[in-house]
PDB file of N, CA and C in Angstrom:
ATOM      1  N   MET A 213       2.694 -24.333   3.416  1.00 53.00           N
ATOM      2  CA  MET A 213       3.849 -23.489   3.630  1.00 53.00           C
ATOM      3  C   MET A 213       3.498 -22.079   3.232  1.00 53.00           C
ATOM      4  N   LYS A 214       4.035 -21.095   3.927  1.00 61.00           N
ATOM      5  CA  LYS A 214       3.721 -19.716   3.695  1.00 61.00           C
ATOM      6  C   LYS A 214       4.496 -19.146   2.496  1.00 61.00           C
ATOM      7  N   ASN A 215       3.883 -18.333   1.686  1.00 69.00           N
ATOM      8  CA  ASN A 215       4.524 -17.723   0.572  1.00 69.00           C
ATOM      9  C   ASN A 215       5.391 -16.563   1.049  1.00 69.00           C
ATOM     10  N   THR A 216       6.683 -16.625   0.784  1.00 77.00           N
ATOM     11  CA  THR A 216       7.589 -15.584   1.272  1.00 77.00           C
ATOM     12  C   THR A 216       7.830 -14.586   0.136  1.00 77.00           C
ATOM     13  N   GLN A 217       7.911 -13.318   0.528  1.00 83.00           N
ATOM     14  CA  GLN A 217       8.174 -12.256  -0.351  1.00 83.00           C
ATOM     15  C   GLN A 217       9.437 -11.516   0.108  1.00 83.00           C
ATOM     16  N   THR A 218      10.049 -10.835  -0.791  1.00 90.00           N
ATOM     17  CA  THR A 218      11.237  -9.987  -0.440  1.00 90.00           C
ATOM     18  C   THR A 218      10.861  -8.555  -0.774  1.00 90.00           C
ATOM     19  N   ILE A 219      11.666  -7.673  -0.303  1.00 92.00           N
ATOM     20  CA  ILE A 219      11.469  -6.206  -0.613  1.00 92.00           C
ATOM     21  C   ILE A 219      11.491  -5.984  -2.086  1.00 92.00           C
ATOM     22  N   ILE A 220      12.341  -6.690  -2.815  1.00 93.00           N
ATOM     23  CA  ILE A 220      12.435  -6.525  -4.268  1.00 93.00           C
ATOM     24  C   ILE A 220      11.139  -6.946  -4.942  1.00 93.00           C
ATOM     25  N   ASP A 221      10.513  -8.019  -4.480  1.00 93.00           N
ATOM     26  CA  ASP A 221       9.181  -8.487  -5.001  1.00 93.00           C
ATOM     27  C   ASP A 221       8.134  -7.414  -4.759  1.00 93.00           C
ATOM     28  N   VAL A 222       8.154  -6.824  -3.589  1.00 94.00           N
ATOM     29  CA  VAL A 222       7.153  -5.811  -3.240  1.00 94.00           C
ATOM     30  C   VAL A 222       7.362  -4.564  -4.078  1.00 94.00           C
ATOM     31  N   LYS A 223       8.638  -4.116  -4.244  1.00 95.00           N
ATOM     32  CA  LYS A 223       8.932  -2.967  -5.088  1.00 95.00           C
ATOM     33  C   LYS A 223       8.479  -3.188  -6.528  1.00 95.00           C
ATOM     34  N   ASN A 224       8.711  -4.353  -7.052  1.00 95.00           N
ATOM     35  CA  ASN A 224       8.270  -4.642  -8.424  1.00 95.00           C
ATOM     36  C   ASN A 224       6.773  -4.606  -8.574  1.00 95.00           C
ATOM     37  N   LYS A 225       6.055  -5.166  -7.577  1.00 94.00           N
ATOM     38  CA  LYS A 225       4.605  -5.180  -7.595  1.00 94.00           C
ATOM     39  C   LYS A 225       4.066  -3.737  -7.525  1.00 94.00           C
ATOM     40  N   VAL A 226       4.595  -2.963  -6.631  1.00 95.00           N
ATOM     41  CA  VAL A 226       4.135  -1.524  -6.498  1.00 95.00           C
ATOM     42  C   VAL A 226       4.461  -0.775  -7.764  1.00 95.00           C
ATOM     43  N   ASN A 227       5.623  -0.976  -8.399  1.00 95.00           N
ATOM     44  CA  ASN A 227       5.933  -0.308  -9.634  1.00 95.00           C
ATOM     45  C   ASN A 227       4.962  -0.698 -10.770  1.00 95.00           C
ATOM     46  N   SER A 228       4.553  -1.941 -10.789  1.00 95.00           N
ATOM     47  CA  SER A 228       3.635  -2.385 -11.825  1.00 95.00           C
ATOM     48  C   SER A 228       2.206  -1.876 -11.599  1.00 95.00           C
ATOM     49  N   LEU A 229       1.869  -1.552 -10.378  1.00 94.00           N
ATOM     50  CA  LEU A 229       0.544  -1.027 -10.049  1.00 94.00           C
ATOM     51  C   LEU A 229       0.439   0.478 -10.039  1.00 94.00           C
ATOM     52  N   GLN A 230       1.525   1.172 -10.294  1.00 95.00           N
ATOM     53  CA  GLN A 230       1.489   2.625 -10.210  1.00 95.00           C
ATOM     54  C   GLN A 230       0.568   3.224 -11.264  1.00 95.00           C
ATOM     55  N   GLY A 231      -0.294   4.154 -10.773  1.00 93.00           N
ATOM     56  CA  GLY A 231      -1.261   4.864 -11.647  1.00 93.00           C
ATOM     57  C   GLY A 231      -2.585   4.132 -11.776  1.00 93.00           C
ATOM     58  N   GLN A 232      -2.765   2.982 -11.206  1.00 93.00           N
ATOM     59  CA  GLN A 232      -4.003   2.204 -11.292  1.00 93.00           C
ATOM     60  C   GLN A 232      -4.804   2.323 -10.055  1.00 93.00           C
ATOM     61  N   ASN A 233      -6.158   2.156 -10.219  1.00 92.00           N
ATOM     62  CA  ASN A 233      -7.052   2.083  -9.059  1.00 92.00           C
ATOM     63  C   ASN A 233      -6.888   0.715  -8.401  1.00 92.00           C
ATOM     64  N   ILE A 234      -6.503   0.713  -7.166  1.00 94.00           N
ATOM     65  CA  ILE A 234      -6.244  -0.572  -6.453  1.00 94.00           C
ATOM     66  C   ILE A 234      -7.058  -0.652  -5.174  1.00 94.00           C
ATOM     67  N   PRO A 235      -7.763  -1.756  -4.971  1.00 95.00           N
ATOM     68  CA  PRO A 235      -8.424  -1.920  -3.647  1.00 95.00           C
ATOM     69  C   PRO A 235      -7.344  -2.316  -2.625  1.00 95.00           C
ATOM     70  N   LEU A 236      -7.434  -1.656  -1.452  1.00 93.00           N
ATOM     71  CA  LEU A 236      -6.443  -1.866  -0.405  1.00 93.00           C
ATOM     72  C   LEU A 236      -7.130  -2.101   0.949  1.00 93.00           C
ATOM     73  N   LYS A 237      -6.389  -2.747   1.834  1.00 94.00           N
ATOM     74  CA  LYS A 237      -6.807  -2.790   3.264  1.00 94.00           C
ATOM     75  C   LYS A 237      -5.577  -2.234   4.009  1.00 94.00           C
ATOM     76  N   ILE A 238      -5.834  -1.226   4.908  1.00 93.00           N
ATOM     77  CA  ILE A 238      -4.789  -0.593   5.612  1.00 93.00           C
ATOM     78  C   ILE A 238      -5.089  -0.766   7.106  1.00 93.00           C
ATOM     79  N   ASN A 239      -4.093  -1.341   7.833  1.00 92.00           N
ATOM     80  CA  ASN A 239      -4.150  -1.493   9.270  1.00 92.00           C
ATOM     81  C   ASN A 239      -3.646  -0.226   9.934  1.00 92.00           C
ATOM     82  N   LYS A 240      -4.524   0.490  10.621  1.00 87.00           N
ATOM     83  CA  LYS A 240      -4.133   1.739  11.281  1.00 87.00           C
ATOM     84  C   LYS A 240      -3.808   1.539  12.747  1.00 87.00           C
ATOM     85  N   GLY A 241      -3.822   0.316  13.220  1.00 87.00           N
ATOM     86  CA  GLY A 241      -3.522   0.004  14.596  1.00 87.00           C
ATOM     87  C   GLY A 241      -4.786  -0.010  15.471  1.00 87.00           C
ATOM     88  N   ARG A 242      -4.657  -0.655  16.583  1.00 89.00           N
ATOM     89  CA  ARG A 242      -5.775  -0.776  17.556  1.00 89.00           C
ATOM     90  C   ARG A 242      -7.075  -1.313  16.909  1.00 89.00           C
ATOM     91  N   ASN A 243      -6.900  -2.363  16.124  1.00 89.00           N
ATOM     92  CA  ASN A 243      -8.013  -2.971  15.464  1.00 89.00           C
ATOM     93  C   ASN A 243      -8.799  -2.076  14.521  1.00 89.00           C
ATOM     94  N   LYS A 244      -8.175  -1.032  13.964  1.00 90.00           N
ATOM     95  CA  LYS A 244      -8.776  -0.166  12.998  1.00 90.00           C
ATOM     96  C   LYS A 244      -8.222  -0.546  11.629  1.00 90.00           C
ATOM     97  N   ILE A 245      -9.091  -1.164  10.802  1.00 91.00           N
ATOM     98  CA  ILE A 245      -8.697  -1.579   9.475  1.00 91.00           C
ATOM     99  C   ILE A 245      -9.615  -0.834   8.465  1.00 91.00           C
ATOM    100  N   VAL A 246      -9.002  -0.149   7.528  1.00 90.00           N
ATOM    101  CA  VAL A 246      -9.734   0.619   6.568  1.00 90.00           C
ATOM    102  C   VAL A 246      -9.612  -0.007   5.218  1.00 90.00           C
ATOM    103  N   SER A 247     -10.771  -0.254   4.564  1.00 91.00           N
ATOM    104  CA  SER A 247     -10.790  -0.787   3.216  1.00 91.00           C
ATOM    105  C   SER A 247     -11.084   0.395   2.286  1.00 91.00           C
ATOM    106  N   LEU A 248     -10.263   0.549   1.236  1.00 91.00           N
ATOM    107  CA  LEU A 248     -10.454   1.672   0.282  1.00 91.00           C
ATOM    108  C   LEU A 248      -9.900   1.349  -1.059  1.00 91.00           C
ATOM    109  N   THR A 249     -10.187   2.237  -2.008  1.00 93.00           N
ATOM    110  CA  THR A 249      -9.604   2.173  -3.317  1.00 93.00           C
ATOM    111  C   THR A 249      -8.704   3.369  -3.467  1.00 93.00           C
ATOM    112  N   ALA A 250      -7.484   3.148  -3.930  1.00 94.00           N
ATOM    113  CA  ALA A 250      -6.510   4.217  -4.010  1.00 94.00           C
ATOM    114  C   ALA A 250      -5.661   4.085  -5.262  1.00 94.00           C
ATOM    115  N   ILE A 251      -4.964   5.156  -5.562  1.00 95.00           N
ATOM    116  CA  ILE A 251      -4.053   5.214  -6.718  1.00 95.00           C
ATOM    117  C   ILE A 251      -2.643   5.404  -6.123  1.00 95.00           C
ATOM    118  N   ILE A 252      -1.673   4.590  -6.630  1.00 94.00           N
ATOM    119  CA  ILE A 252      -0.269   4.810  -6.237  1.00 94.00           C
ATOM    120  C   ILE A 252       0.240   5.948  -7.099  1.00 94.00           C
ATOM    121  N   ASP A 253       0.447   7.085  -6.465  1.00 94.00           N
ATOM    122  CA  ASP A 253       0.898   8.297  -7.156  1.00 94.00           C
ATOM    123  C   ASP A 253       2.383   8.274  -7.503  1.00 94.00           C
ATOM    124  N   LYS A 254       3.230   8.206  -6.540  1.00 94.00           N
ATOM    125  CA  LYS A 254       4.673   8.270  -6.730  1.00 94.00           C
ATOM    126  C   LYS A 254       5.306   7.058  -6.122  1.00 94.00           C
ATOM    127  N   VAL A 255       6.402   6.648  -6.754  1.00 95.00           N
ATOM    128  CA  VAL A 255       7.186   5.492  -6.251  1.00 95.00           C
ATOM    129  C   VAL A 255       8.623   5.985  -6.103  1.00 95.00           C
ATOM    130  N   TYR A 256       9.133   5.781  -4.897  1.00 96.00           N
ATOM    131  CA  TYR A 256      10.518   6.164  -4.589  1.00 96.00           C
ATOM    132  C   TYR A 256      11.322   4.973  -4.165  1.00 96.00           C
ATOM    133  N   PRO A 257      12.634   5.014  -4.045  1.00 94.00           N
ATOM    134  CA  PRO A 257      13.426   3.806  -3.665  1.00 94.00           C
ATOM    135  C   PRO A 257      13.072   3.237  -2.296  1.00 94.00           C
ATOM    136  N   SER A 258      12.594   4.038  -1.366  1.00 94.00           N
ATOM    137  CA  SER A 258      12.331   3.470  -0.036  1.00 94.00           C
ATOM    138  C   SER A 258      10.898   3.635   0.406  1.00 94.00           C
ATOM    139  N   MET A 259      10.036   4.257  -0.417  1.00 96.00           N
ATOM    140  CA  MET A 259       8.630   4.429  -0.041  1.00 96.00           C
ATOM    141  C   MET A 259       7.800   4.714  -1.279  1.00 96.00           C
ATOM    142  N   PHE A 260       6.452   4.683  -1.104  1.00 96.00           N
ATOM    143  CA  PHE A 260       5.518   4.999  -2.158  1.00 96.00           C
ATOM    144  C   PHE A 260       4.390   5.821  -1.551  1.00 96.00           C
ATOM    145  N   ILE A 261       3.677   6.606  -2.402  1.00 96.00           N
ATOM    146  CA  ILE A 261       2.578   7.508  -1.938  1.00 96.00           C
ATOM    147  C   ILE A 261       1.306   7.024  -2.563  1.00 96.00           C
ATOM    148  N   ILE A 262       0.269   6.944  -1.738  1.00 94.00           N
ATOM    149  CA  ILE A 262      -1.070   6.591  -2.295  1.00 94.00           C
ATOM    150  C   ILE A 262      -2.038   7.773  -2.063  1.00 94.00           C
ATOM    151  N   SER A 263      -2.997   7.880  -2.951  1.00 93.00           N
ATOM    152  CA  SER A 263      -4.058   8.871  -2.862  1.00 93.00           C
ATOM    153  C   SER A 263      -5.371   8.127  -2.933  1.00 93.00           C
ATOM    154  N   PRO A 264      -6.201   8.192  -1.899  1.00 92.00           N
ATOM    155  CA  PRO A 264      -7.505   7.469  -1.924  1.00 92.00           C
ATOM    156  C   PRO A 264      -8.399   8.090  -2.960  1.00 92.00           C
ATOM    157  N   THR A 265      -9.125   7.250  -3.689  1.00 90.00           N
ATOM    158  CA  THR A 265     -10.128   7.756  -4.633  1.00 90.00           C
ATOM    159  C   THR A 265     -11.529   7.680  -4.005  1.00 90.00           C
ATOM    160  N   SER A 266     -11.685   6.877  -2.996  1.00 78.00           N
ATOM    161  CA  SER A 266     -12.955   6.790  -2.332  1.00 78.00           C
ATOM    162  C   SER A 266     -12.928   7.719  -1.090  1.00 78.00           C
ATOM    163  N   LYS A 267     -14.094   8.067  -0.580  1.00 79.00           N
ATOM    164  CA  LYS A 267     -14.215   8.969   0.537  1.00 79.00           C
ATOM    165  C   LYS A 267     -13.945   8.241   1.807  1.00 79.00           C
ATOM    166  N   VAL A 268     -12.747   8.408   2.396  1.00 75.00           N
ATOM    167  CA  VAL A 268     -12.390   7.791   3.677  1.00 75.00           C
ATOM    168  C   VAL A 268     -11.675   8.808   4.545  1.00 75.00           C
ATOM    169  N   ASP A 269     -11.281   8.418   5.731  1.00 73.00           N
ATOM    170  CA  ASP A 269     -10.656   9.364   6.635  1.00 73.00           C
ATOM    171  C   ASP A 269      -9.158   9.426   6.453  1.00 73.00           C
ATOM    172  N   LEU A 270      -8.658   9.037   5.290  1.00 75.00           N
ATOM    173  CA  LEU A 270      -7.245   9.097   4.992  1.00 75.00           C
ATOM    174  C   LEU A 270      -7.051  10.109   3.844  1.00 75.00           C
ATOM    175  N   ASP A 271      -5.964  10.879   3.969  1.00 85.00           N
ATOM    176  CA  ASP A 271      -5.543  11.760   2.877  1.00 85.00           C
ATOM    177  C   ASP A 271      -4.393  11.070   2.159  1.00 85.00           C
ATOM    178  N   ARG A 272      -3.783  11.805   1.318  1.00 89.00           N
ATOM    179  CA  ARG A 272      -2.561  11.288   0.583  1.00 89.00           C
ATOM    180  C   ARG A 272      -1.526  10.945   1.675  1.00 89.00           C
ATOM    181  N   LYS A 273      -0.943   9.758   1.577  1.00 92.00           N
ATOM    182  CA  LYS A 273      -0.089   9.271   2.609  1.00 92.00           C
ATOM    183  C   LYS A 273       1.040   8.415   1.990  1.00 92.00           C
ATOM    184  N   SER A 274       2.166   8.421   2.717  1.00 94.00           N
ATOM    185  CA  SER A 274       3.314   7.605   2.232  1.00 94.00           C
ATOM    186  C   SER A 274       3.466   6.403   3.100  1.00 94.00           C
ATOM    187  N   TYR A 275       3.913   5.300   2.477  1.00 95.00           N
ATOM    188  CA  TYR A 275       4.140   4.052   3.163  1.00 95.00           C
ATOM    189  C   TYR A 275       5.462   3.469   2.676  1.00 95.00           C
ATOM    190  N   SER A 276       6.110   2.651   3.512  1.00 96.00           N
ATOM    191  CA  SER A 276       7.340   2.024   3.138  1.00 96.00           C
ATOM    192  C   SER A 276       6.983   0.601   2.597  1.00 96.00           C
ATOM    193  N   TYR A 277       7.919   0.015   1.876  1.00 95.00           N
ATOM    194  CA  TYR A 277       7.711  -1.308   1.382  1.00 95.00           C
ATOM    195  C   TYR A 277       7.661  -2.372   2.478  1.00 95.00           C
ATOM    196  N   SER A 278       8.258  -2.037   3.638  1.00 94.00           N
ATOM    197  CA  SER A 278       8.188  -3.005   4.759  1.00 94.00           C
ATOM    198  C   SER A 278       6.769  -3.033   5.346  1.00 94.00           C
ATOM    199  N   ASP A 279       5.976  -1.968   5.142  1.00 94.00           N
ATOM    200  CA  ASP A 279       4.585  -1.992   5.607  1.00 94.00           C
ATOM    201  C   ASP A 279       3.766  -3.079   4.831  1.00 94.00           C
ATOM    202  N   VAL A 280       4.127  -3.254   3.585  1.00 93.00           N
ATOM    203  CA  VAL A 280       3.468  -4.297   2.813  1.00 93.00           C
ATOM    204  C   VAL A 280       3.977  -5.680   3.223  1.00 93.00           C
ATOM    205  N   LEU A 281       5.274  -5.779   3.530  1.00 92.00           N
ATOM    206  CA  LEU A 281       5.808  -7.082   3.976  1.00 92.00           C
ATOM    207  C   LEU A 281       5.244  -7.547   5.308  1.00 92.00           C
ATOM    208  N   CYS A 282       5.052  -6.616   6.269  1.00 91.00           N
ATOM    209  CA  CYS A 282       4.556  -7.030   7.567  1.00 91.00           C
ATOM    210  C   CYS A 282       3.037  -7.091   7.639  1.00 91.00           C
ATOM    211  N   GLY A 283       2.323  -6.737   6.552  1.00 91.00           N
ATOM    212  CA  GLY A 283       0.912  -6.867   6.485  1.00 91.00           C
ATOM    213  C   GLY A 283       0.085  -5.670   6.875  1.00 91.00           C
ATOM    214  N   ASP A 284       0.738  -4.541   7.104  1.00 92.00           N
ATOM    215  CA  ASP A 284      -0.056  -3.322   7.467  1.00 92.00           C
ATOM    216  C   ASP A 284      -0.837  -2.848   6.263  1.00 92.00           C
ATOM    217  N   ILE A 285      -0.356  -3.128   5.024  1.00 94.00           N
ATOM    218  CA  ILE A 285      -1.043  -2.794   3.831  1.00 94.00           C
ATOM    219  C   ILE A 285      -1.181  -4.054   3.027  1.00 94.00           C
ATOM    220  N   VAL A 286      -2.409  -4.337   2.581  1.00 94.00           N
ATOM    221  CA  VAL A 286      -2.671  -5.529   1.806  1.00 94.00           C
ATOM    222  C   VAL A 286      -3.364  -5.130   0.481  1.00 94.00           C
ATOM    223  N   PHE A 287      -2.745  -5.510  -0.643  1.00 93.00           N
ATOM    224  CA  PHE A 287      -3.362  -5.277  -1.925  1.00 93.00           C
ATOM    225  C   PHE A 287      -4.358  -6.383  -2.153  1.00 93.00           C
ATOM    226  N   ILE A 288      -5.640  -6.028  -2.400  1.00 92.00           N
ATOM    227  CA  ILE A 288      -6.656  -7.012  -2.617  1.00 92.00           C
ATOM    228  C   ILE A 288      -6.716  -7.351  -4.078  1.00 92.00           C
ATOM    229  N   ASP A 289      -6.582  -8.622  -4.407  1.00 79.00           N
ATOM    230  CA  ASP A 289      -6.576  -9.057  -5.801  1.00 79.00           C
ATOM    231  C   ASP A 289      -7.941  -9.381  -6.246  1.00 79.00           C
TER     232      ASP A 289
END
């Protein structure tokens, strides 16, 4: 059976990871998946902002919590 998450679970996880180096996988569409290490800079009620610490083709960018729910962003444990 699949593990189900809610928006509240995702918000709590993002809040607990704020300010830490986190390995991520980001789906940019059209089979472009980027693996990187980033820091969660700011956390807002409807979105959060990440800053990559490794050299990739992404700058500081904002994502919504639904991006985590649908699998566009995956926190690698």
